[in-house]
Amino acid sequence: MSDKSYQIKENNQVMIQGGEKKVMKKILSVALSTAMAFSMFASVAFGDDALNTQQKFDVLKEKGIFTGYPDGTAGLDKEMTRAEFAKVLVGIMGLEPIEGKASFKDKNYKADKWPAPYVEAVYAAGLMEGKNTTKMIFDFNGKITVQEMAKVLVTAQKLEIPTETNNNASDWAKGYVQAAINAGLVDAKANPKANASRSQLVDVAYSIYLAQQKPAVVSYEVKEDGKVVEFKLANNEVVKVTLETALKANTATEVKFSHNNYDYTHSVTWVVTAATKIDSVSATNYKELTVKFDGEVEAKTAENEDNYKVTGVTFESAKLSADKRSVSLLIAQDGGKLPEQKDAKFEINGVKNSDGSRTFKETVTIRAVDTQLPEVTEVVGLGTKAFKVVFSEPVQATTASNISNYKIDGKAVSGWVKFTYPNVAFITTDLAVGEHTLNIQGVTDFANFKVSPTDVKFTVAEDKTAPEVVSVKTKDLTKVEVEFNESVKSVDKAYHTSSSKTADKVEIKDNVVILTFSSENKKLSLGENTIYLDGVRDYSDNSANREAKVTPVLDTTRPTVTDVKVDVVDNTTLLTVEFSKDVNAKDIENKDNFVLKNSKGEVVTDKGFNNGKPVTVPTFEVKGSKVYNNRVVVKSIGKLPAGKYTLDVANIRDTASIGNTMLPQTLSVDVTNSDALQLVRAWVDSTSDNDDVYIDVQFNRAVAVDGNGSALDINKYSYVTGNVYKPFPTKNASAPSLRNAETVRLTIPKKDFNPADLNGAKLRVVNVADLNGNYLTDLQVDISASVAIPVKSVKATALDKVKVEFSGNITSVVSSDFYFGALRGTAGEPSFDNGVTTVEFTLNGKLDPAALGLLTTVETPQSSDNLGHRIAKITTADNKVISDGIVPEAVGATSVVGSVYVDIEFNENVTVYYTPDAFKVYVDGNPVTVKGATNFSPKVVRVELEKPYNPSIGGQVSVAKGKYIVDANGNAADAVYKEIIKK
């Protein structure tokens, strides 16, 4: 820990001897030199502002520094004598009074008088000399002036006497007074020749006294994420302590520091309300997870079940605890279950802490272990015709709904069961008033553990009263929630105002009935409405008609975009735009409301975007059978390149009865390699020595080296022979190391392992992540004895340009390795993406467009990756055909005057995919309406116009860049802009 407090002058301790006897016990410690850096007549920074001068005098009197007058008064309004000043100096500077000595010859100055020991002490210390050194007159009853006090203070601190002065002091004192003024010891406005009052000296003496005491810590403040603590001391000083290790939130920690020669140890607790980290993720059964944080999280994002992910399961709900520090996740009844006693990857993304300073995006390895039998936690009688059973964990519906698993008072139950997932069963049967014993057996949880046969006593009381309305509230004009004083079994009919305005949907959740009036002609009115509920029935079959009055509160809150998530699925980038509330379906289908721009602020014109607008109509997110009306998915066509983007969103209304329109927003979008990490290859390195075998494992991009996804954990690697998984011996093995950012080396001692076991084996890797936290789950690859980098694809982008993709990071490309049919090429700069290297070659001639030919190599290629592995040889037998990646070109545009079309001719057969925004026609500089575009012939696209083409000057046709016009190989034409030639 380091102490970053006030800087202290080095010259801060004075040792003085007088005669043959050492007279100083302690003069001016560090505290004194600091304390004296104040004007005795200005405000005193170290003084306690809460004390007045009299109170300060009382403190100093108690410490023996001041005495006071015989009548008990302080005499604060009196002037200070030189003897009194000498006594104060002795007290505050720690001098030893000198007894039995009288060096001065003043009248009535004797060794047995009270002034003598103090005067002798300051004289011996060289602080005061007397009024007449020749006659040895001290003038102990005389007054002490400002300039005399200035000399004492300057002498005590050994301050330098300036050559230039600007004060009214006596000639002998000008230098001392100026030094005192310069040092802040004397107010420049003070009269140096005036006498000092006792009250002025009390203030200065008290501040010096305080500085000599060890001030206690009265409070502290933790700053900079627990790395800095600022301690406030009793003298109002603030000491800043920077810690080597940040404090742990909400945990008491002893902090030690030194200040002004005093050592401090103080217990500090960094009280953090907002969560800073995930404490744990646990599962004690296979249908529930509990996420615990070290502080509070925001309810809205914490209770969004889609912010959590485990492969193979679907979460139904996320509930935040009352203290806002833990979230209970429930897997849907038909949403699968957690892997049993196996590691699984748990992802959390988008949960914010309570003050919004952090959004959690982490992946944690979990292992669900269920060792507990399900238990009955509650049995409640619901009148004389039903009872409710609550289990300790989710149970299987088939067993919980089996009436034969329940017995009352030792007898089979005659009735039926309504099971409510995850753990509540309502049993309808006739019950007598009084105490009963319920026996349950055969109900199983999702680990197939059965509830142990249990007898539970419960009491049944007769219920003769129908449910009563407790409260009623509305949400806009479409939803009404009516709360009753007991559980509601059913409602025969619900409507408002008139019987024709029946609820479109009635939901019963225990004692709350939720009515939805979604039809336009059934919505509530803006004024007071009467809600009618006919046949409200409880579980004792008590029924009554109820009504309640309610005045709707309109929703006037605008929707806002709260988050944009990026995912890659099947080579498509999905931008999921999450709103603060449900939004209007028609608005989100309007492609003009979404505009994507790159990091330069330019609209994106490819990958399924036309002038930044999506070509594919945006949709609501759908997961399983659930539609999320507050999440809009914008899709690309092909994966967007990694980088920084912005998404402009505007003109979206919510679903309120009187729709609220959002204000335009611009959202930052960070597109990364968000698809899963891939395992590329594994091999036994040829440099393995006599003691160790080296196994190199290559991924498609850089891997994490710390955290849960670290690739440097030997336990994440194993080998597979047949169907048997075998771990590598770890007893003597060193930790895996990196050969480069995407390649890990395993070093296995041969004394613990036979390399022959790897013959024909596969390498298995689990729970390794890339630098963006994207995991591979459970992948296997053959373990080879050598590596030759293959060509992944070869495509002509022009008749003299060919792009070659390699399945590896090729850092040395030798042009002479390659033949393109009979032609040779010059390699351009390689580019790298996800473990694939792309190189464009410029050919020394042109390919035959009718037959582009084959890619082949020399017998021994020299092109290699950064580990020295060469590319694989390619022969004609490998049939590596150069594919057609040459875009079609528009060669002209024509029209007949008076016709309602424009024909665009291309240099090859094409197919048109009409999109209104992509096709534009201008006549005499003015846009005309385009009705559509079709294939008139294999090479001609006909653009249809709303009005006949009759130019006075001329016309132009344009088509945006994108997959609007493509050839037979799917190559999209570049942007078209052609003058229209009249036929």
Coordinates of C-alpha atoms in Angstrom, one line a residue, residues 351-879:
V351 CA -28.1 -8.3 -17.3
K352 CA -27.3 -4.9 -15.8
N353 CA -26.4 -4.0 -12.3
S354 CA -28.7 -1.7 -10.3
D355 CA -26.9 1.5 -11.1
G356 CA -26.3 0.6 -14.8
S357 CA -22.5 0.9 -14.4
R358 CA -22.0 -2.7 -15.6
T359 CA -23.7 -5.1 -18.0
F360 CA -22.8 -8.7 -17.5
K361 CA -21.6 -10.8 -20.4
E362 CA -19.9 -13.9 -19.1
T363 CA -19.7 -17.7 -19.7
V364 CA -19.6 -20.0 -16.6
T365 CA -19.1 -23.7 -16.5
I366 CA -21.8 -25.3 -14.4
R367 CA -22.5 -28.9 -13.3
A368 CA -26.0 -29.8 -12.2
V369 CA -26.1 -32.4 -9.5
D370 CA -29.4 -33.6 -8.0
T371 CA -29.0 -35.6 -4.8
Q372 CA -32.1 -34.5 -2.9
L373 CA -35.4 -36.3 -2.9
P374 CA -38.4 -34.1 -3.7
E375 CA -40.3 -33.0 -0.6
V376 CA -43.8 -31.6 0.2
T377 CA -43.3 -28.1 1.5
E378 CA -46.9 -27.0 2.0
V379 CA -50.5 -28.4 2.0
V380 CA -53.3 -25.9 2.1
G381 CA -57.0 -26.7 2.4
L382 CA -59.1 -24.7 0.0
G383 CA -62.5 -25.0 1.7
T384 CA -64.2 -28.4 1.8
K385 CA -63.8 -29.3 -1.8
A386 CA -60.1 -29.0 -2.7
F387 CA -56.6 -28.7 -1.3
K388 CA -53.3 -27.5 -2.7
V389 CA -49.9 -29.3 -2.6
V390 CA -46.6 -27.5 -3.1
F391 CA -43.4 -29.5 -3.8
S392 CA -39.9 -28.5 -3.0
E393 CA -38.7 -28.6 -6.7
P394 CA -40.1 -29.2 -10.2
V395 CA -41.8 -32.5 -10.5
Q396 CA -43.0 -34.5 -13.5
A397 CA -46.6 -33.8 -14.5
T398 CA -47.5 -37.4 -15.2
T399 CA -46.7 -38.4 -11.6
A400 CA -48.0 -35.3 -9.9
S401 CA -51.3 -35.6 -11.8
N402 CA -51.9 -39.2 -10.9
I403 CA -54.7 -39.2 -8.3
S404 CA -53.6 -42.6 -7.0
N405 CA -50.4 -41.0 -5.6
Y406 CA -52.5 -39.2 -3.0
K407 CA -54.3 -40.6 0.1
I408 CA -56.3 -38.7 2.7
D409 CA -56.4 -40.2 6.1
G410 CA -55.1 -43.5 4.7
K411 CA -57.8 -43.8 2.0
A412 CA -57.7 -43.3 -1.7
V413 CA -58.8 -39.9 -3.0
S414 CA -61.9 -39.7 -5.1
G415 CA -61.5 -36.7 -7.4
W416 CA -59.1 -35.2 -9.9
V417 CA -55.8 -33.3 -10.1
K418 CA -54.9 -30.1 -11.8
F419 CA -51.1 -29.8 -12.0
T420 CA -49.6 -26.4 -12.4
Y421 CA -45.9 -26.6 -13.5
P422 CA -43.4 -26.6 -12.0
N423 CA -44.5 -27.8 -8.5
V424 CA -48.1 -27.2 -7.5
A425 CA -51.0 -29.7 -7.6
F426 CA -54.6 -28.8 -7.0
I427 CA -56.7 -31.8 -5.9
T428 CA -60.4 -31.5 -6.1
T429 CA -62.2 -33.8 -3.7
D430 CA -64.8 -33.6 -0.9
L431 CA -63.2 -33.0 2.6
A432 CA -64.7 -32.8 6.0
V433 CA -64.1 -29.9 8.3
G434 CA -61.2 -30.6 10.7
E435 CA -57.6 -32.0 10.6
H436 CA -56.6 -34.5 7.9
T437 CA -53.4 -36.4 7.1
L438 CA -52.2 -36.4 3.5
N439 CA -50.0 -39.2 2.3
I440 CA -48.1 -38.8 -0.9
Q441 CA -45.9 -41.3 -2.8
G442 CA -44.8 -42.0 -6.4
V443 CA -44.4 -38.3 -7.4
T444 CA -41.0 -38.0 -9.1
D445 CA -38.7 -35.1 -10.0
F446 CA -36.6 -34.8 -13.2
A447 CA -33.8 -36.9 -11.8
N448 CA -36.5 -39.7 -11.4
F449 CA -36.2 -39.5 -7.6
K450 CA -39.5 -40.3 -5.9
V451 CA -40.8 -38.3 -3.1
S452 CA -40.3 -40.3 0.1
P453 CA -43.7 -41.5 1.5
T454 CA -44.7 -38.5 3.6
D455 CA -47.6 -37.9 6.0
V456 CA -48.5 -34.2 6.2
K457 CA -51.3 -32.8 8.5
F458 CA -53.5 -30.0 7.3
T459 CA -56.7 -28.4 8.5
V460 CA -59.9 -27.9 6.5
A461 CA -62.3 -25.1 7.4
E462 CA -65.6 -24.5 5.8
D463 CA -65.8 -21.6 3.3
K464 CA -69.3 -20.2 2.5
T465 CA -68.3 -16.9 1.1
A466 CA -67.7 -16.2 -2.6
P467 CA -64.6 -14.3 -3.6
E468 CA -64.6 -10.5 -2.9
V469 CA -62.8 -7.9 -5.1
V470 CA -59.8 -6.4 -3.3
S471 CA -58.5 -4.1 -6.0
V472 CA -58.8 -3.4 -9.7
K473 CA -56.2 -1.7 -12.0
T474 CA -55.8 -1.2 -15.7
K475 CA -52.9 -1.1 -18.2
D476 CA -53.9 1.3 -20.9
L477 CA -57.3 0.6 -22.5
T478 CA -56.8 -3.1 -23.1
K479 CA -56.0 -4.9 -19.9
V480 CA -57.6 -5.1 -16.5
E481 CA -56.3 -6.9 -13.4
V482 CA -58.8 -7.8 -10.7
E483 CA -57.5 -9.0 -7.4
F484 CA -59.7 -11.1 -5.1
N485 CA -59.4 -12.0 -1.4
E486 CA -58.9 -15.7 -2.2
S487 CA -58.0 -18.1 -5.0
V488 CA -60.4 -18.1 -7.9
K489 CA -61.3 -21.3 -9.6
S490 CA -63.3 -20.0 -12.6
V491 CA -65.2 -17.0 -14.0
D492 CA -68.3 -17.6 -16.2
K493 CA -68.2 -14.3 -18.0
A494 CA -66.3 -11.0 -18.0
Y495 CA -67.2 -7.8 -19.8
H496 CA -67.3 -4.0 -19.3
T497 CA -70.0 -1.4 -19.8
S498 CA -72.3 -3.8 -21.8
S499 CA -72.6 -7.5 -22.2
S500 CA -71.4 -7.2 -25.8
K501 CA -68.0 -6.0 -24.8
T502 CA -66.7 -9.3 -23.4
A503 CA -63.1 -10.0 -22.7
D504 CA -61.1 -11.5 -25.5
K505 CA -59.0 -13.4 -23.0
V506 CA -59.5 -14.4 -19.3
E507 CA -56.5 -15.6 -17.3
I508 CA -56.7 -16.8 -13.7
K509 CA -53.5 -16.7 -11.7
D510 CA -54.4 -17.8 -8.2
N511 CA -56.4 -14.8 -6.8
V512 CA -55.8 -12.5 -9.7
V513 CA -58.1 -12.5 -12.8
I514 CA -56.5 -10.8 -15.9
L515 CA -58.9 -9.6 -18.6
T516 CA -57.7 -8.6 -22.0
F517 CA -59.9 -6.4 -24.3
S518 CA -57.8 -6.4 -27.5
S519 CA -60.5 -6.0 -30.1
E520 CA -60.8 -2.4 -31.3
N521 CA -64.6 -2.3 -30.5
K522 CA -64.1 -3.7 -27.0
K523 CA -61.4 -1.4 -25.6
L524 CA -62.1 0.5 -22.4
S525 CA -63.3 4.1 -22.7
L526 CA -61.2 7.0 -21.5
G527 CA -63.6 7.7 -18.6
E528 CA -64.8 5.5 -15.8
N529 CA -65.6 1.9 -16.8
T530 CA -67.6 -0.7 -14.9
I531 CA -66.1 -4.2 -15.0
Y532 CA -68.6 -7.0 -14.6
L533 CA -67.5 -10.6 -13.7
D534 CA -70.3 -13.1 -13.6
G535 CA -70.0 -16.4 -11.8
V536 CA -66.8 -15.8 -9.9
R537 CA -66.2 -19.2 -8.2
D538 CA -63.8 -20.3 -5.5
Y539 CA -62.6 -23.9 -4.8
S540 CA -65.6 -24.4 -2.4
D541 CA -67.9 -23.6 -5.3
N542 CA -69.1 -20.4 -3.7
S543 CA -70.1 -18.2 -6.6
A544 CA -71.2 -14.6 -7.1
N545 CA -71.4 -11.9 -9.6
R546 CA -68.9 -9.1 -8.9
E547 CA -68.3 -5.7 -10.4
A548 CA -65.8 -2.9 -10.0
K549 CA -65.3 0.6 -11.4
V550 CA -62.0 1.7 -12.9
T551 CA -60.7 4.7 -14.8
P552 CA -57.9 3.7 -17.2
V553 CA -54.5 5.3 -16.9
L554 CA -53.2 5.9 -20.4
D555 CA -49.8 4.7 -21.4
T556 CA -47.9 7.9 -22.5
T557 CA -44.4 6.5 -22.3
R558 CA -42.5 6.4 -25.6
P559 CA -40.8 3.2 -26.5
T560 CA -37.0 3.2 -26.5
V561 CA -34.4 0.8 -27.8
T562 CA -32.7 -0.7 -24.8
D563 CA -30.2 -3.1 -26.4
V564 CA -29.0 -4.5 -29.7
K565 CA -27.6 -8.0 -29.7
V566 CA -25.6 -9.6 -32.5
D567 CA -25.7 -13.3 -33.3
V568 CA -24.5 -15.3 -36.3
V569 CA -26.6 -18.2 -37.4
D570 CA -26.0 -20.2 -40.6
N571 CA -23.8 -17.5 -42.1
T572 CA -26.4 -14.8 -41.4
T573 CA -25.9 -12.0 -39.0
L574 CA -28.9 -11.3 -36.8
L575 CA -29.3 -7.9 -35.2
T576 CA -31.9 -8.2 -32.4
V577 CA -33.2 -4.8 -31.5
E578 CA -34.8 -4.9 -28.0
F579 CA -37.4 -2.2 -27.1
S580 CA -38.5 -1.1 -23.7
K581 CA -42.0 -2.3 -24.5
D582 CA -44.1 -4.1 -27.1
V583 CA -44.1 -2.3 -30.4
N584 CA -46.4 -2.0 -33.5
A585 CA -46.1 -4.8 -36.0
K586 CA -46.6 -2.7 -39.1
D587 CA -44.0 -0.2 -38.0
I588 CA -41.3 -2.8 -37.5
E589 CA -42.0 -4.3 -40.9
N590 CA -41.3 -0.9 -42.5
K591 CA -37.7 -1.3 -43.7
D592 CA -37.2 2.4 -43.9
N593 CA -37.2 2.6 -40.1
F594 CA -33.9 0.8 -39.8
V595 CA -30.6 2.1 -41.4
L596 CA -27.3 0.4 -40.9
K597 CA -24.0 2.3 -41.3
N598 CA -20.4 1.3 -41.1
S599 CA -17.7 2.8 -38.9
K600 CA -17.1 5.6 -41.4
G601 CA -20.8 6.6 -41.2
E602 CA -21.5 5.2 -44.7
V603 CA -24.7 3.3 -45.3
V604 CA -24.1 -0.4 -45.8
T605 CA -24.9 -1.4 -49.4
D606 CA -24.3 -5.2 -49.4
K607 CA -24.9 -8.3 -47.3
G608 CA -28.6 -7.8 -47.6
F609 CA -28.8 -4.0 -47.1
N610 CA -29.8 -1.4 -49.7
N611 CA -28.7 2.1 -48.8
G612 CA -28.4 0.9 -45.3
K613 CA -32.0 -0.5 -45.2
P614 CA -32.6 -4.3 -44.8
V615 CA -33.7 -6.1 -47.9
T616 CA -35.4 -8.8 -45.8
V617 CA -38.5 -7.6 -43.9
P618 CA -37.7 -7.3 -40.1
T619 CA -39.7 -9.6 -37.9
F620 CA -40.5 -10.1 -34.2
E621 CA -38.2 -12.6 -32.5
V622 CA -39.7 -16.1 -32.1
K623 CA -38.4 -18.7 -29.7
G624 CA -40.3 -22.0 -29.7
S625 CA -43.9 -21.0 -29.6
K626 CA -43.3 -17.7 -28.0
V627 CA -43.4 -14.4 -30.0
Y628 CA -41.5 -11.5 -28.4
N629 CA -43.3 -8.3 -29.5
N630 CA -40.6 -6.1 -28.0
R631 CA -37.7 -7.7 -30.0
V632 CA -37.2 -7.1 -33.7
V633 CA -34.8 -9.2 -35.7
V634 CA -33.0 -7.5 -38.6
K635 CA -31.2 -10.0 -40.9
S636 CA -28.3 -9.8 -43.2
I637 CA -27.8 -11.9 -46.3
G638 CA -24.4 -13.5 -45.6
K639 CA -22.4 -12.7 -42.5
L640 CA -21.5 -9.1 -41.9
P641 CA -17.8 -8.4 -41.7
A642 CA -16.5 -7.8 -38.1
G643 CA -16.3 -4.2 -37.1
K644 CA -18.1 -1.2 -35.6
Y645 CA -21.5 -0.2 -37.0
T646 CA -24.3 2.1 -36.0
L647 CA -28.0 1.3 -36.5
D648 CA -30.5 4.2 -36.8
V649 CA -34.0 3.3 -35.6
A650 CA -37.0 5.7 -35.9
N651 CA -40.7 6.0 -36.4
I652 CA -41.6 2.9 -34.2
R653 CA -44.8 3.1 -32.2
D654 CA -45.8 1.0 -29.2
T655 CA -49.0 -1.0 -28.9
A656 CA -50.7 1.5 -26.6
S657 CA -54.3 2.4 -27.5
I658 CA -53.1 5.8 -28.5
G659 CA -49.7 4.8 -29.9
N660 CA -46.6 6.5 -28.6
T661 CA -43.8 7.1 -31.2
M662 CA -40.2 6.6 -30.3
L663 CA -37.7 9.4 -30.7
P664 CA -35.0 8.6 -33.3
Q665 CA -32.1 6.7 -31.8
T666 CA -28.6 5.8 -33.1
L667 CA -27.3 2.6 -31.5
S668 CA -23.7 1.3 -31.5
V669 CA -23.4 -2.2 -32.9
D670 CA -20.2 -4.2 -32.4
V671 CA -20.0 -7.1 -34.8
T672 CA -17.5 -9.7 -33.8
N673 CA -16.7 -13.3 -34.7
S674 CA -19.7 -14.3 -32.6
D675 CA -20.1 -17.7 -34.2
A676 CA -18.8 -20.7 -32.3
L677 CA -15.0 -21.3 -32.0
Q678 CA -13.9 -24.2 -34.3
L679 CA -11.3 -26.9 -34.0
V680 CA -9.2 -27.0 -37.2
R681 CA -6.6 -29.7 -36.8
A682 CA -4.4 -31.5 -34.3
W683 CA -1.0 -33.2 -35.0
V684 CA 1.9 -34.8 -33.2
D685 CA 4.8 -32.4 -33.8
S686 CA 7.9 -33.9 -35.5
T687 CA 10.1 -32.0 -33.0
S688 CA 9.0 -34.2 -30.1
D689 CA 12.0 -35.2 -28.0
N690 CA 13.0 -38.3 -26.2
D691 CA 11.3 -37.3 -23.0
D692 CA 8.1 -35.7 -24.2
V693 CA 5.5 -35.9 -27.0
Y694 CA 4.2 -32.6 -28.3
I695 CA 0.6 -32.5 -29.5
D696 CA -0.3 -29.2 -31.3
V697 CA -4.0 -28.2 -31.4
Q698 CA -5.1 -25.5 -33.8
F699 CA -8.3 -23.4 -33.6
N700 CA -9.8 -21.1 -36.3
R701 CA -8.9 -18.0 -34.3
A702 CA -7.1 -16.7 -31.2
V703 CA -8.1 -18.4 -28.0
A704 CA -8.5 -17.2 -24.4
V705 CA -5.6 -17.9 -22.0
D706 CA -7.4 -17.0 -18.8
G707 CA -10.8 -17.2 -17.3
N708 CA -13.3 -20.0 -17.7
G709 CA -12.6 -20.4 -21.4
S710 CA -8.9 -20.7 -21.1
A711 CA -7.3 -23.0 -23.6
L712 CA -4.3 -23.6 -21.3
D713 CA -6.0 -26.2 -19.1
I714 CA -4.9 -29.8 -19.8
N715 CA -8.1 -31.1 -18.4
K716 CA -10.0 -29.7 -21.4
Y717 CA -8.2 -32.1 -23.7
S718 CA -8.6 -35.9 -24.2
Y719 CA -8.2 -38.4 -26.9
V720 CA -10.7 -40.8 -28.3
T721 CA -10.1 -44.4 -29.5
G722 CA -13.1 -46.2 -30.7
N723 CA -15.9 -44.8 -28.5
V724 CA -13.6 -44.5 -25.4
Y725 CA -12.6 -41.1 -24.0
K726 CA -9.2 -41.1 -22.4
P727 CA -7.7 -38.3 -20.5
F728 CA -4.1 -37.3 -20.9
P729 CA -1.9 -38.0 -17.8
T730 CA -1.5 -34.8 -15.8
K731 CA 0.7 -35.8 -12.9
N732 CA 4.0 -34.8 -14.5
A733 CA 2.6 -32.8 -17.5
S734 CA 3.4 -29.1 -17.7
A735 CA 0.6 -26.7 -18.5
P736 CA -0.3 -26.2 -22.1
S737 CA 1.4 -23.3 -23.9
L738 CA 0.7 -21.2 -27.0
R739 CA 2.7 -21.6 -30.2
N740 CA 0.8 -18.7 -31.7
A741 CA -2.5 -17.0 -30.9
E742 CA -4.6 -19.8 -32.3
T743 CA -2.4 -22.9 -31.6
V744 CA -1.9 -24.7 -28.3
R745 CA 0.8 -27.2 -27.5
L746 CA 0.3 -30.1 -25.1
T747 CA 3.5 -31.5 -23.6
I748 CA 3.0 -35.0 -22.3
P749 CA 5.9 -36.9 -20.6
K750 CA 6.5 -40.2 -22.4
K751 CA 7.2 -41.9 -19.1
D752 CA 3.4 -41.5 -18.4
F753 CA 2.1 -42.0 -21.9
N754 CA 2.7 -44.2 -25.0
P755 CA 2.6 -42.0 -28.1
A756 CA 1.5 -45.1 -30.1
D757 CA -1.9 -44.8 -28.4
L758 CA -2.6 -41.8 -30.6
N759 CA -2.5 -43.8 -33.8
G760 CA -5.9 -43.5 -35.4
A761 CA -7.2 -41.5 -32.4
K762 CA -9.2 -38.3 -32.4
L763 CA -8.5 -35.3 -30.1
R764 CA -11.5 -34.1 -28.1
V765 CA -11.6 -30.5 -26.8
V766 CA -14.3 -28.9 -24.5
N767 CA -15.1 -25.5 -23.0
V768 CA -12.4 -23.5 -24.8
A769 CA -13.3 -19.9 -25.8
D770 CA -12.0 -17.3 -28.2
L771 CA -11.1 -13.8 -27.1
N772 CA -14.7 -12.6 -27.5
G773 CA -16.0 -15.4 -25.1
N774 CA -17.4 -17.6 -27.9
Y775 CA -17.1 -21.2 -27.0
L776 CA -16.7 -24.5 -28.8
T777 CA -18.7 -27.0 -26.9
D778 CA -17.5 -30.6 -27.6
L779 CA -15.5 -31.1 -30.8
Q780 CA -13.3 -33.8 -32.1
V781 CA -10.6 -33.9 -34.9
D782 CA -8.3 -36.6 -36.2
I783 CA -4.8 -36.5 -34.7
S784 CA -2.4 -36.6 -37.7
A785 CA 1.3 -37.2 -37.9
S786 CA 2.0 -34.3 -40.3
V787 CA 0.3 -31.2 -41.6
A788 CA -0.3 -30.0 -45.2
I789 CA -2.5 -26.9 -45.5
P790 CA -5.2 -27.6 -48.1
V791 CA -6.8 -25.1 -50.5
K792 CA -10.4 -24.5 -49.4
S793 CA -11.7 -22.8 -52.6
V794 CA -10.6 -21.1 -55.8
K795 CA -12.7 -18.5 -57.6
A796 CA -12.1 -16.2 -60.6
T797 CA -13.3 -12.7 -59.8
A798 CA -12.3 -11.5 -63.3
L799 CA -10.8 -13.1 -66.3
D800 CA -7.3 -12.1 -65.0
K801 CA -8.0 -12.3 -61.2
V802 CA -8.3 -15.4 -59.1
K803 CA -9.0 -15.6 -55.3
V804 CA -7.6 -18.6 -53.5
E805 CA -8.7 -19.5 -49.9
F806 CA -6.5 -21.7 -47.7
S807 CA -7.7 -23.6 -44.6
G808 CA -4.9 -22.1 -42.4
N809 CA -3.0 -18.9 -41.8
I810 CA -0.6 -18.8 -44.8
T811 CA 2.0 -16.1 -44.1
S812 CA 4.4 -16.9 -46.9
V813 CA 2.9 -17.1 -50.4
V814 CA 5.2 -18.1 -53.2
S815 CA 3.6 -17.2 -56.5
S816 CA 5.6 -19.7 -58.5
D817 CA 3.9 -22.5 -56.6
F818 CA 0.7 -22.1 -58.6
Y819 CA -0.7 -22.7 -62.1
F820 CA -4.1 -21.4 -63.2
G821 CA -4.8 -23.6 -66.1
A822 CA -1.8 -22.8 -68.3
L823 CA -1.4 -19.3 -66.8
R824 CA 0.8 -18.1 -63.9
G825 CA -0.1 -15.4 -61.4
T826 CA 1.4 -12.8 -59.0
A827 CA 0.1 -13.1 -55.4
G828 CA -1.3 -10.1 -53.6
E829 CA -1.2 -9.4 -49.8
P830 CA -2.9 -12.3 -47.9
S831 CA -5.9 -11.5 -45.6
F832 CA -7.0 -13.6 -42.6
D833 CA -10.4 -14.4 -41.2
N834 CA -11.4 -17.2 -38.8
G835 CA -8.4 -19.4 -39.7
V836 CA -8.9 -18.9 -43.5
T837 CA -6.3 -17.1 -45.6
T838 CA -7.5 -15.4 -48.8
V839 CA -5.0 -14.4 -51.6
E840 CA -5.8 -12.7 -54.8
F841 CA -3.6 -13.5 -57.8
T842 CA -3.2 -11.3 -60.8
L843 CA -2.7 -13.5 -63.9
N844 CA -0.3 -13.0 -66.7
G845 CA -3.1 -13.5 -69.2
K846 CA -6.9 -14.0 -69.4
L847 CA -8.8 -17.2 -68.6
D848 CA -11.2 -18.7 -71.1
P849 CA -14.7 -17.7 -69.9
A850 CA -16.1 -20.9 -71.4
A851 CA -13.8 -23.1 -69.4
L852 CA -11.9 -21.4 -66.5
G853 CA -9.7 -24.4 -65.9
L854 CA -8.0 -26.0 -62.9
L855 CA -5.7 -24.9 -60.1
T856 CA -2.6 -27.0 -59.7
T857 CA 0.8 -26.6 -58.0
V858 CA 4.4 -27.5 -58.5
E859 CA 5.6 -30.8 -57.1
T860 CA 7.0 -29.4 -53.9
P861 CA 5.2 -26.1 -52.9
Q862 CA 7.0 -23.7 -50.7
S863 CA 4.1 -21.5 -49.5
S864 CA 3.7 -22.1 -45.7
D865 CA 1.9 -21.0 -42.6
N866 CA 3.5 -19.2 -39.6
L867 CA 4.5 -22.6 -38.1
G868 CA 6.3 -23.7 -41.2
H869 CA 3.7 -26.1 -42.5
R870 CA 3.6 -26.1 -46.3
I871 CA 0.5 -26.2 -48.4
A872 CA -0.7 -29.5 -49.9
K873 CA 0.3 -30.4 -53.5
I874 CA -2.5 -30.1 -56.0
T875 CA -2.5 -32.2 -59.2
T876 CA -5.0 -32.4 -62.1
A877 CA -6.3 -35.5 -60.5
D878 CA -7.5 -33.4 -57.5
N879 CA -9.8 -31.6 -60.0

